[in-house]
Coordinates of C-alpha atoms in Angstrom, one line a residue:
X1 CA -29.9 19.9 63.6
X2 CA -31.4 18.8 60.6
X3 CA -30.1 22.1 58.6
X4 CA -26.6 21.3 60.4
X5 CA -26.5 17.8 59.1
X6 CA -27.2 19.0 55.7
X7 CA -25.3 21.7 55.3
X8 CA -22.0 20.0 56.4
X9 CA -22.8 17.6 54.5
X10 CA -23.3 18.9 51.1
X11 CA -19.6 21.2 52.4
X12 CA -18.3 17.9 52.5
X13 CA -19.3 15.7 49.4
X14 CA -18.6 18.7 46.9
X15 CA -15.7 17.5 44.9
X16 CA -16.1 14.0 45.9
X17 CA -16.2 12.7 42.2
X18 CA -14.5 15.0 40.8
X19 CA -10.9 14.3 43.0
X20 CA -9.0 11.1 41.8
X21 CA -8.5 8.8 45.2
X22 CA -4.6 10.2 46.3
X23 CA -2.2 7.7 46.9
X24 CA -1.6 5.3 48.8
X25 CA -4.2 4.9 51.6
X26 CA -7.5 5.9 50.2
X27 CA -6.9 3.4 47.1
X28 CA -6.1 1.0 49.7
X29 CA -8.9 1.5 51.5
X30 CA -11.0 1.5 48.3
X31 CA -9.8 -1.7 46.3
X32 CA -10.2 -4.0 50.0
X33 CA -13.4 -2.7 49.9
X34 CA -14.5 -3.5 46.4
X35 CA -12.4 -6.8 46.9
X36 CA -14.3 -7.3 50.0
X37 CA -17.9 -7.1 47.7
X38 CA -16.2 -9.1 44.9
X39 CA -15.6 -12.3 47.3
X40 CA -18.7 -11.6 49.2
X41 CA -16.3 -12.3 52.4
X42 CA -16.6 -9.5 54.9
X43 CA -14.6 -11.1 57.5
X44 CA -11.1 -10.8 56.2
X45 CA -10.2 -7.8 53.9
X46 CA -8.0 -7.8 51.0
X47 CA -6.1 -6.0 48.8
X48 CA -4.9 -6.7 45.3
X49 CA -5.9 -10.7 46.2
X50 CA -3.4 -10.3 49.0
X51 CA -4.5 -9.8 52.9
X52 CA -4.8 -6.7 54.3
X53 CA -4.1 -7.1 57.8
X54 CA -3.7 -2.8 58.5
X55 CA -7.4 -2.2 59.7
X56 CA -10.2 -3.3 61.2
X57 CA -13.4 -4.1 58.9
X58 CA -16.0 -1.6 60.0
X59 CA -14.6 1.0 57.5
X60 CA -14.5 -1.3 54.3
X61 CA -18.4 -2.6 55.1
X62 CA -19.3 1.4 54.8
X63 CA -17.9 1.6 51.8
X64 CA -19.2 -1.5 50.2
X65 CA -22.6 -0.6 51.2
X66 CA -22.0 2.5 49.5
X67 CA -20.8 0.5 46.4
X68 CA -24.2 -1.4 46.3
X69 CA -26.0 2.2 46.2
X70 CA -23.7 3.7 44.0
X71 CA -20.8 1.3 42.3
X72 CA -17.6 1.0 42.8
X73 CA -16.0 4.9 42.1
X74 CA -14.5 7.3 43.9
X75 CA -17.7 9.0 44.9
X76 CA -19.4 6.7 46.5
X77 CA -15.8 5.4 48.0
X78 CA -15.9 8.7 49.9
X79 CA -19.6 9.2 50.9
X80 CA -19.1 7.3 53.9
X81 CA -16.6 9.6 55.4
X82 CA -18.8 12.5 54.2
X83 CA -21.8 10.9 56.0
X84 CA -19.4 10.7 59.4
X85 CA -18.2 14.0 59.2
X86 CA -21.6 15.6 59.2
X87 CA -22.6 13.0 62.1
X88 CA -19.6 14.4 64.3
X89 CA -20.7 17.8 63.5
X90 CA -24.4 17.0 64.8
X91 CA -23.1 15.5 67.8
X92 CA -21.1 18.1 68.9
X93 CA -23.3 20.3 68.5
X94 CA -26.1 18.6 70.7
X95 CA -23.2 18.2 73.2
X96 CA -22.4 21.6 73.3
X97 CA -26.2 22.3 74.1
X98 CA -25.3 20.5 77.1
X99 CA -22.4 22.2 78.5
X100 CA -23.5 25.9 77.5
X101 CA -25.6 27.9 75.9
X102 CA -26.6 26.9 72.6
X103 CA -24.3 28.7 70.2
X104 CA -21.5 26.8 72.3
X105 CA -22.8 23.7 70.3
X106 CA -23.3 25.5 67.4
X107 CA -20.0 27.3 67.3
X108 CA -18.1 24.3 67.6
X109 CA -19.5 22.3 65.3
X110 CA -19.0 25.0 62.7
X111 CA -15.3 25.0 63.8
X112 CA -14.7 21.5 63.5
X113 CA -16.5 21.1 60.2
X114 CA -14.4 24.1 58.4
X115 CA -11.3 23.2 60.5
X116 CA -8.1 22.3 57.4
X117 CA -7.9 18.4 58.6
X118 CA -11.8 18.0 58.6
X119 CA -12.1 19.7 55.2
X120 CA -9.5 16.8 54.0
X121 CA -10.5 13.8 55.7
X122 CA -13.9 14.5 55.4
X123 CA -13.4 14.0 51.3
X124 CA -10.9 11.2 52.4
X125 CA -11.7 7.7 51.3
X126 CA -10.3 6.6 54.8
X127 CA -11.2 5.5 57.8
X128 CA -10.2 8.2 60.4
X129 CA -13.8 10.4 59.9
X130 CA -15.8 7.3 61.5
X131 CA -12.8 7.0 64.6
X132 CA -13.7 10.4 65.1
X133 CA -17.5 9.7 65.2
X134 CA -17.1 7.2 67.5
X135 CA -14.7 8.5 70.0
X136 CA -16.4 11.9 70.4
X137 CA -19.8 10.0 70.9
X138 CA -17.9 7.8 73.5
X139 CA -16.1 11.1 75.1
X140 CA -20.0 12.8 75.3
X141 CA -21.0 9.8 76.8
X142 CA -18.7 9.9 79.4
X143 CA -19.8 13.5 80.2
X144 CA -23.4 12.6 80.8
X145 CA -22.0 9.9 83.5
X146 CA -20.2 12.3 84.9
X147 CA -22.1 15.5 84.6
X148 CA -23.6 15.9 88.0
X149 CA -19.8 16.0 89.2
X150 CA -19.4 18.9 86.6
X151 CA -22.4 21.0 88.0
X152 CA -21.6 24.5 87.9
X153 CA -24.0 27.6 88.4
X154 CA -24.1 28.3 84.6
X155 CA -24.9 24.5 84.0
X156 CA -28.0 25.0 86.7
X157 CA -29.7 27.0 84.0
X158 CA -29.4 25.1 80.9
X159 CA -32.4 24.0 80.0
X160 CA -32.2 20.2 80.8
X161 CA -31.5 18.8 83.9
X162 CA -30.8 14.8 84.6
X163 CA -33.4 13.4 86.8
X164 CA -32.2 12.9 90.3
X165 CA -33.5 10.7 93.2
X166 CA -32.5 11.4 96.8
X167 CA -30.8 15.0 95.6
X168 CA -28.2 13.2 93.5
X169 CA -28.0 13.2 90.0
X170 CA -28.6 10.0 87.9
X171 CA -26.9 9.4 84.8
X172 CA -29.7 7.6 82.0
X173 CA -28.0 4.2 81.4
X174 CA -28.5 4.8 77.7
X175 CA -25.0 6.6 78.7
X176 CA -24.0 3.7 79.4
X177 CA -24.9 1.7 76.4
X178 CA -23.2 4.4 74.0
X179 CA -20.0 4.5 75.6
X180 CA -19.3 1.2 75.3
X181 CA -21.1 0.8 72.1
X182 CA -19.0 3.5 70.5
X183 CA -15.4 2.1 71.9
X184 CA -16.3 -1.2 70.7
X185 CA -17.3 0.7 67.3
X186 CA -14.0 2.6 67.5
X187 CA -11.8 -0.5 67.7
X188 CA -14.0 -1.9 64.7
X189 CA -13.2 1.3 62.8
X190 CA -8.9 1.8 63.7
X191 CA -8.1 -1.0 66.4
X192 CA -7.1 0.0 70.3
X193 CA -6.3 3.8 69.4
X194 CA -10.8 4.1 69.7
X195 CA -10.1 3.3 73.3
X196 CA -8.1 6.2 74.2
X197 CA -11.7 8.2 75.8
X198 CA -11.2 5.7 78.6
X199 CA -7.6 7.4 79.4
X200 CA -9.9 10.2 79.5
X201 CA -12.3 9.1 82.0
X202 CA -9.5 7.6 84.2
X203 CA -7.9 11.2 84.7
X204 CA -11.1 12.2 86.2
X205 CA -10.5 10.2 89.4
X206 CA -7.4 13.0 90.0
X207 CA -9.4 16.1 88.8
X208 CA -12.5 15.2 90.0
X209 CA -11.5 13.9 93.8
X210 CA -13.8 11.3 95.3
X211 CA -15.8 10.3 92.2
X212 CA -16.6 6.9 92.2
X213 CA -16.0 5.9 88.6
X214 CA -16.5 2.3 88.8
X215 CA -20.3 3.4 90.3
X216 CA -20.9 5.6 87.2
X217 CA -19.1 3.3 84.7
X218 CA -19.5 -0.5 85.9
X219 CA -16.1 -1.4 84.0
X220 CA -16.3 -5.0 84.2
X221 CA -19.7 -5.5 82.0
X222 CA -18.8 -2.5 79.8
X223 CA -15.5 -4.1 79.0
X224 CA -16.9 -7.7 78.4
X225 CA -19.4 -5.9 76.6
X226 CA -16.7 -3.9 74.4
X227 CA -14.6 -7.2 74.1
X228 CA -18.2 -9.5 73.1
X229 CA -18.8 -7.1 69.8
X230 CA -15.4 -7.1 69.0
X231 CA -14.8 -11.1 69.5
X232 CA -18.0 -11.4 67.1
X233 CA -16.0 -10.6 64.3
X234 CA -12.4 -11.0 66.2
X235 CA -13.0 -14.7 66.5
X236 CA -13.8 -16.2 63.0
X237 CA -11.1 -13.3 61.1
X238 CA -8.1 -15.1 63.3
X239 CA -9.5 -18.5 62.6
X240 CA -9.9 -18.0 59.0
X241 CA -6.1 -16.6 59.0
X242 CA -4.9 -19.1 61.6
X243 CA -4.2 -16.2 63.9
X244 CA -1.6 -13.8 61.3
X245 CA -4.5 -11.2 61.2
X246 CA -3.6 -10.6 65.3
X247 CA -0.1 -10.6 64.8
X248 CA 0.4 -8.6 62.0
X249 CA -2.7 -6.0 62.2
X250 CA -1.3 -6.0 66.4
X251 CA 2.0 -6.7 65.9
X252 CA 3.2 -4.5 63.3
X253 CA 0.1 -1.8 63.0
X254 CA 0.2 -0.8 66.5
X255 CA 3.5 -2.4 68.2
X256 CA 5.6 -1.5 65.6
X257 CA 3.8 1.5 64.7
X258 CA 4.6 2.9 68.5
X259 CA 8.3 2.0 67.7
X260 CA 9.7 3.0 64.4
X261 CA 8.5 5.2 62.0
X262 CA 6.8 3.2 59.2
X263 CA 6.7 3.8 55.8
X264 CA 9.2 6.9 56.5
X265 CA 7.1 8.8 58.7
X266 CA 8.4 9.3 61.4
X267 CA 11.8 9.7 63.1
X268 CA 14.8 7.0 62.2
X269 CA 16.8 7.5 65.8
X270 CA 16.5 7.8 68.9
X271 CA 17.9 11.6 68.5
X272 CA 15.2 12.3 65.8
X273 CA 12.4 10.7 68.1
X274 CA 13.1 13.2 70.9
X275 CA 13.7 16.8 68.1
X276 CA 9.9 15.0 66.9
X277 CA 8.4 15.1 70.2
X278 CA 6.8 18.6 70.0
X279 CA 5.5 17.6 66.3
X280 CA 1.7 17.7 66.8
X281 CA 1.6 20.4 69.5
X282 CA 3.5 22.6 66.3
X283 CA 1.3 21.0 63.3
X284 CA -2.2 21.4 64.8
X285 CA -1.5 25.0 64.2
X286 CA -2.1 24.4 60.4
X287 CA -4.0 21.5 60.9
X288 CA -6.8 23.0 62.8
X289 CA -6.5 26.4 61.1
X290 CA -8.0 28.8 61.0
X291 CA -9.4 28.2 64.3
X292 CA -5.7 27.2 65.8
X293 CA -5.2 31.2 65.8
X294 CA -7.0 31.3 68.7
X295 CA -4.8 28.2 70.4
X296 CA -2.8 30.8 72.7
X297 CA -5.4 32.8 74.0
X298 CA -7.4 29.2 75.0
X299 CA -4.5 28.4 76.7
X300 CA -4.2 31.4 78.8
X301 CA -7.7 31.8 79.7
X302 CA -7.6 27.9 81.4
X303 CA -4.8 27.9 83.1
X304 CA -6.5 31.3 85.0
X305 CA -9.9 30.1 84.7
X306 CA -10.6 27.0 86.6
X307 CA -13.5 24.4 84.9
X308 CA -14.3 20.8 85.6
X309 CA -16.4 20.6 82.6
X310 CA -12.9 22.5 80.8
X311 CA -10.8 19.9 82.6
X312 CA -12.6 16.9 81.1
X313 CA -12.5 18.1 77.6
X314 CA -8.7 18.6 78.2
X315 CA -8.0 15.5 79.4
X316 CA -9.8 14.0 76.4
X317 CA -7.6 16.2 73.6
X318 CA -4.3 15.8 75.5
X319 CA -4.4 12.2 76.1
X320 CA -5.1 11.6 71.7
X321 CA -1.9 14.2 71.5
X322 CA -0.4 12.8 74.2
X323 CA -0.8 9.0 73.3
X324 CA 0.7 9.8 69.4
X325 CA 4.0 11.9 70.6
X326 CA 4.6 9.0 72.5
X327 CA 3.9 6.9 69.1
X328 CA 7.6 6.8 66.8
X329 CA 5.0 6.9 63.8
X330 CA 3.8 10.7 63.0
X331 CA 1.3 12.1 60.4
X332 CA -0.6 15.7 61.3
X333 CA -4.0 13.8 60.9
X334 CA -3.1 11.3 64.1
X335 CA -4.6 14.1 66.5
X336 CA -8.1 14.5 64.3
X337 CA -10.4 12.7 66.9
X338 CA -9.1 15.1 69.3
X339 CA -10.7 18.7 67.1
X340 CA -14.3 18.0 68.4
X341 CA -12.9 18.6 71.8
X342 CA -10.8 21.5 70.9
X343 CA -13.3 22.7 68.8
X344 CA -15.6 22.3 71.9
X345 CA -13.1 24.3 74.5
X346 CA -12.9 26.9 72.2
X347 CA -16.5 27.1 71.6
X348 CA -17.4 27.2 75.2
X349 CA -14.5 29.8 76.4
X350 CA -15.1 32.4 73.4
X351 CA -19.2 32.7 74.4
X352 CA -18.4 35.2 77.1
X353 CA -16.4 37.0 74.3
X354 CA -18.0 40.3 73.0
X355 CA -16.8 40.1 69.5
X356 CA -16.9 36.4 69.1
X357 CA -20.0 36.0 67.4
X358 CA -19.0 38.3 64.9
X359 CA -15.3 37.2 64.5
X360 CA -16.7 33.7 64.1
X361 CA -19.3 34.2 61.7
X362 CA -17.0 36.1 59.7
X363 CA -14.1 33.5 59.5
X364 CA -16.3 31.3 58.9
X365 CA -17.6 32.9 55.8
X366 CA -14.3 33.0 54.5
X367 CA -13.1 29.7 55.0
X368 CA -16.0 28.6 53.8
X369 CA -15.5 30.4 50.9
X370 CA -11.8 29.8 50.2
X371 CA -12.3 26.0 50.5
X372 CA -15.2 26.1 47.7
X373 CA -13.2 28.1 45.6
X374 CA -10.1 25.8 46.1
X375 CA -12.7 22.6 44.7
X376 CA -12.8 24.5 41.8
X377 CA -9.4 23.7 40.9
X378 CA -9.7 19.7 42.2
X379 CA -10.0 18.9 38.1
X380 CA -6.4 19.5 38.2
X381 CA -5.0 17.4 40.2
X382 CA -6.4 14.0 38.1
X383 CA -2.9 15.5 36.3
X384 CA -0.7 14.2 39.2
X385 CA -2.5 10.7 39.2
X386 CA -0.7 8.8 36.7
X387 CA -2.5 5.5 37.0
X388 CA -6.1 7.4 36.2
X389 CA -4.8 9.0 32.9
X390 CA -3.5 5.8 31.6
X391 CA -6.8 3.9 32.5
X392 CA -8.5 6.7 30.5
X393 CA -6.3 6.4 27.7
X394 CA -6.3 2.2 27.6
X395 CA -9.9 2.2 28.6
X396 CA -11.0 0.7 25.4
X397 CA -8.5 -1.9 24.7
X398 CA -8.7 -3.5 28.1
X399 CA -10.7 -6.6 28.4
X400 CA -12.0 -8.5 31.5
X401 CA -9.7 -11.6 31.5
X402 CA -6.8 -9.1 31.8
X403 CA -3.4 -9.2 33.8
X404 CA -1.0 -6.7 34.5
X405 CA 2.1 -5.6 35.7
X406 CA 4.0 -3.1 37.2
X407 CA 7.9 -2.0 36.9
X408 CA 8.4 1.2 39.6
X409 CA 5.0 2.3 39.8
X410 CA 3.4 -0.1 41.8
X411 CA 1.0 2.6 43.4
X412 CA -2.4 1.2 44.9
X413 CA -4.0 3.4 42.7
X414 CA -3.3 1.4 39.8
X415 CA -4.9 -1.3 41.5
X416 CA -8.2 0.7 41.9
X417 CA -8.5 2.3 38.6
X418 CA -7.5 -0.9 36.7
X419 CA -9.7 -3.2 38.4
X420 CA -12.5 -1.1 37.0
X421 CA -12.0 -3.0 33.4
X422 CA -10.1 -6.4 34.1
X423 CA -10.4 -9.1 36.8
X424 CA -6.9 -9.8 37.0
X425 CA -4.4 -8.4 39.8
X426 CA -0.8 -6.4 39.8
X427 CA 2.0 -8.3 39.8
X428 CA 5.3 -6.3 40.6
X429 CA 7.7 -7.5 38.1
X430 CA 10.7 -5.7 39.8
X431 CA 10.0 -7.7 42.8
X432 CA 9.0 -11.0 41.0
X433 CA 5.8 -10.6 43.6
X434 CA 2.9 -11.9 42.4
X435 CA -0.5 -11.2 43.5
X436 CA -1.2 -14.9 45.0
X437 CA -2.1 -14.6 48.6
X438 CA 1.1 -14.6 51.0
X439 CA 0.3 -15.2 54.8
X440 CA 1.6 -13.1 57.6
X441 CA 4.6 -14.0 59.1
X442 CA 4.0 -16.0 62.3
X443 CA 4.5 -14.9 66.1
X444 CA 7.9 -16.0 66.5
X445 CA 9.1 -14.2 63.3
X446 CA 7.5 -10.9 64.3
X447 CA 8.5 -11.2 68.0
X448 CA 12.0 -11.1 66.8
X449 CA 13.7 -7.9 68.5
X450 CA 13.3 -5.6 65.0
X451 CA 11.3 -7.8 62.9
X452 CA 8.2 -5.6 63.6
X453 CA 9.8 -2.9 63.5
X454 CA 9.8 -2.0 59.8
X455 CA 8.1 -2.9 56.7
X456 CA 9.3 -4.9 53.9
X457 CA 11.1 -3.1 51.1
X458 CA 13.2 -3.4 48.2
X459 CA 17.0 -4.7 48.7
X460 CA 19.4 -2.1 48.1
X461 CA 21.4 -2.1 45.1
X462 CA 24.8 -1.2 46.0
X463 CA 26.9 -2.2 43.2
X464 CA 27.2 -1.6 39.4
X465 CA 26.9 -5.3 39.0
X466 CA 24.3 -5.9 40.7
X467 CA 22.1 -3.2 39.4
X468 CA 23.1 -4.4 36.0
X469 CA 21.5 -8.3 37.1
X470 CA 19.2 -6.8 38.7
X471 CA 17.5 -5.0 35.7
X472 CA 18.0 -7.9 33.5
X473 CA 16.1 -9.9 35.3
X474 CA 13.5 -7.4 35.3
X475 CA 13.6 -7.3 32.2
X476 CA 13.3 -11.5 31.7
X477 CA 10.6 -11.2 34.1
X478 CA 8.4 -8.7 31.9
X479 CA 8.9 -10.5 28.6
X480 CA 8.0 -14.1 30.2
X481 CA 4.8 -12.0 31.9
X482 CA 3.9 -11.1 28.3
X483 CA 3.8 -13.8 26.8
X484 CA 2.1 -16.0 28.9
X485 CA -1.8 -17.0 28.0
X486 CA -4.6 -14.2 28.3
X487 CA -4.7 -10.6 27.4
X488 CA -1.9 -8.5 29.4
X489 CA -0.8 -5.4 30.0
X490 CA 2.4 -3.8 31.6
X491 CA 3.1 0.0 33.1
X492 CA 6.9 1.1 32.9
X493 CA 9.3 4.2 33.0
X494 CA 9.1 5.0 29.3
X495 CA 13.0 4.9 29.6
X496 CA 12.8 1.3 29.6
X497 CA 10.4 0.5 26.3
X498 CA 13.2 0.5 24.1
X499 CA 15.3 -1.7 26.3
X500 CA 12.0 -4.1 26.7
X501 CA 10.9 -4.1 22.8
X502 CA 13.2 -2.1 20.2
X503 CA 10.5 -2.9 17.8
X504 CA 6.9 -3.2 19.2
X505 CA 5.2 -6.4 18.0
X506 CA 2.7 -6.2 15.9
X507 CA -1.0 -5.1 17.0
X508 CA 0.6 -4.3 20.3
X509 CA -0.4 -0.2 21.9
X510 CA 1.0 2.0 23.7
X511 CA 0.0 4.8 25.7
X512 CA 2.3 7.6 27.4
X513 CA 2.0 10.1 30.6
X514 CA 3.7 12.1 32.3
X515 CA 2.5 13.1 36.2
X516 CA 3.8 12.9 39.4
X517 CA 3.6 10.2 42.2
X518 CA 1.5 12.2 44.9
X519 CA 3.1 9.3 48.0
X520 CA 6.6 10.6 47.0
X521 CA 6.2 14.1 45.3
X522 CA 8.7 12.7 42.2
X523 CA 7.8 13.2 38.9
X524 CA 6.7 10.6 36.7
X525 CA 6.9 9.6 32.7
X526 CA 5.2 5.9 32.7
X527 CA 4.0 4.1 29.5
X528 CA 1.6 1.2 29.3
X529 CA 2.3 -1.8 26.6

């Protein structure tokens, strides 16, 4: 296990400091963190001095303990996600031990570790690598108190049995303890979507008939006990925010989430919702490539080949696809925390498979191989992150007492990388939104039928006129931000530094790039003043 832990691990964190953090979430998740140090507060995350109501804290304290090892960059922003991945990959494989021979553990934890989506979230400075920890040690758990019902004549001769008493098998209540530890841990990580292995367990009182779940499972103190962690921190984050961390981080991150595409992703109609409802039973074919190949013969050998143990781990995976087709909101990594478990069925199905050990190590090798050789090229893409090249170029002109400002590109990785040099915060000058604290709209606002439904942005400009006021009082904006007290510094289109300052006053610099913006694919030519 040791060697397993290892070697996914150093898979994992190769390229870790050598990728710029992609926007917008893993700069997000990196700034609240450092933030989050900075204040010394780890009860209420922010971002750019403003709350950040859109996770739980559990991620954020990762990283900021691996900011105290090894300081705020982009390295040790991602460690913790490395750390998880290779975690998951240890797990499955001692779980696999317990539903087959060996190589089923080992199998599938090679398959989950080289799978497309773990290769990118596993370098991702996010936090879905810990909900994926969490919920496969809560699904495993939930085997072991069931695993008597799941006795089958090849499970007779692996090499542990449970005790028993009376002829019965008895679940450890260490079992127990981790299943509720790790959905409590889940919701810490990404809110109620870590609860979905209790769907899970709940489907087994129609495939397994007669089980006695509440026997096995005592619901009652596991769920006090779930809620009691989570109310430890819970509590004093809605005090301190007088309640707005519930409604929004609720209200819009998982309410509206389930109901409108946000941020674009997802479908805008009602029409659109139902062409999207196949879209991650067709995108786990690339995003668990290349092991998705072998999707279609899985499914043909279950639906001949009868399994409780099979059925458990499908009701695990379909339930995590099932609950996010049913969510309006769609990105391909929404399904990750169900991989272990495909990873798991595919592993235990192929072991009766002449060629499989072969066929595996061999695609293994390669994709191995391909994903190494594809870090070679990671140096490149510090060419599509705008905000890093102009930190590079202004690094020794900006000063600690600094402000600046943003007209357009008002990515969240020009709050990371700038944060490294000044103290001050990004104001968007476009906007006129400054980077004071705003609270969260209150219940009454958000319960309005579509207030949740969509997330601030930008009024249209739908005239001539008012696109003409509009970029003259930009334009007001910006001059009046620059000549306020204290050492600034503003980031426009390069289009506009004539229109700002024909002639540059004197002992100003500027610095130019060109790029792209990696949330929107659209090329970019920013300068800073």
């Amino acid at each position: 296990m040791l060697l397993l832990f290892v070697g996914s691990f150093l898979f994992h964190v190769a390229g870790t400091w050598t990728i710029p953090l992609i926007d917008r979430d893993e700069p997000r998740f990196a700034e609240a963190s450092r933030e989050m140090m900075e204040r010394n507060d780890y009860v209420v995350p922010f971002f750019n001095n403003q709350y950040r109501f859109d996770k739980p804290p559990l991620t954020y304290w990762f990283q900021a303990a691996s900011y105290r090892l090894f300081g705020d960059n982009d390295f040790a922003a991602r460690l913790p996600s490395v750390f998880a991945a290779a975690l998951a990959a240890v797990l499955m494989a001692l779980w696999g031990r317990r539903i087959g021979p060996e190589r089923v553990g080992w199998w599938a934890a090679i398959m989950f570790t080289l799978c497309f989506q773990t290769f990118l979230h596993a370098k991702a400075a996010v936090a879905d690598m810990w909900l994926v920890l969490f919920v496969t040690a809560a699904h495993w758990s939930g085997y072991e108190l069931l695993r008597d019902r799941f006795q089958t004549a090849e499970a007779a001769t692996l090499q542990y049995q449970p005790p028993t008493a009376n002829g019965a098998a008895v679940p450890s209540r260490w079992w127990w303890w981790i299943f509720y530890l790790s959905l409590a841990l889940a919701f810490m990580v990404k809110g109620p979507i870590g609860w979905t292995p209790l769907l899970a367990v709940a489907a087994m009182k129609f495939l397994l008939p007669g089980v006695k779940l509440n026997q096995r499972f005592v619901f009652v103190p596991g769920v006090l006990l779930v809620l009691s962690i989570v109310a430890a921190w819970g509590i004093p984050a809605l005090m301190r925010t007088h309640g707005d961390f519930f409604y929004t981080g609720i209200g819009k991150h998982v309410v509206g989430r389930s109901l409108v595409g946000l941020e674009g992703h997802g479908a805008g109609s009602i029409w659109l919702y139902v062409l999207m409802l196949p879209f991650f039973f067709v995108t786990v074919f690339y995003t668990f490539f290349p092991w998705s190949a072998a999707l279609p013969w899985l499914t043909r050998r279950l639906w001949k080949v009868r399994d409780p143990i099979d059925s458990y781990l499908i009701a695990g995976a379909a339930l995590v696809f099932i609950v996010f087709t049913v969510v309006k909101t769609k990105l391909p990594h929404y399904t990750l925390p169900a991989f272990p478990l495909l990873a798991l069925l595919l592993a235990k199905n192929l072991r009766d498979v002449n060629r499989a050990p072969r066929l595996i190590k061999r695609t293994a090798i390669v994709t191995a191989c391909v994903a190494l050789l594809a870090l070679l090229m990671a140096p490149m893409l510090s060419r599509l992150v705008p905000s890093l090249i102009l930190m590079q170029q202004a690094s020794q002109d900006l000063t600690p007492e600094m402000q600046f400002g943003v007209i357009g590109y008002k990515e969240p990785s020009v709050v990371w990388y700038f944060r490294k040099h000044v103290d001050g915060w990004m104001t968007d000058l476009e906007q006129g939104r400054s980077a004071k604290p705003t609270p969260a709209p209150k219940w009454p606002e958000i319960a309005r039928p579509g207030a949740i439904l969509a997330t601030p942005a930008p009024k249209r400009i739908t005239s001539a006129e008012a696109a003409a006021r509009h970029a003259a009082q930009t334009k007001a904006r910006t001059l009046q931000f620059m000549v306020e007290p204290g050492g600034r510094f503003v980031i426009v289109p390069t289009n506009m530094v004539n229109t700002l300052y024909p002639t540059l006053p004197e002992g100003w610099t500027t610095f130019r790039t060109q790029g792209r913006n990696t949330a929107t694919g659209k090329p970019l030519d920013l300068t800073l003043i």
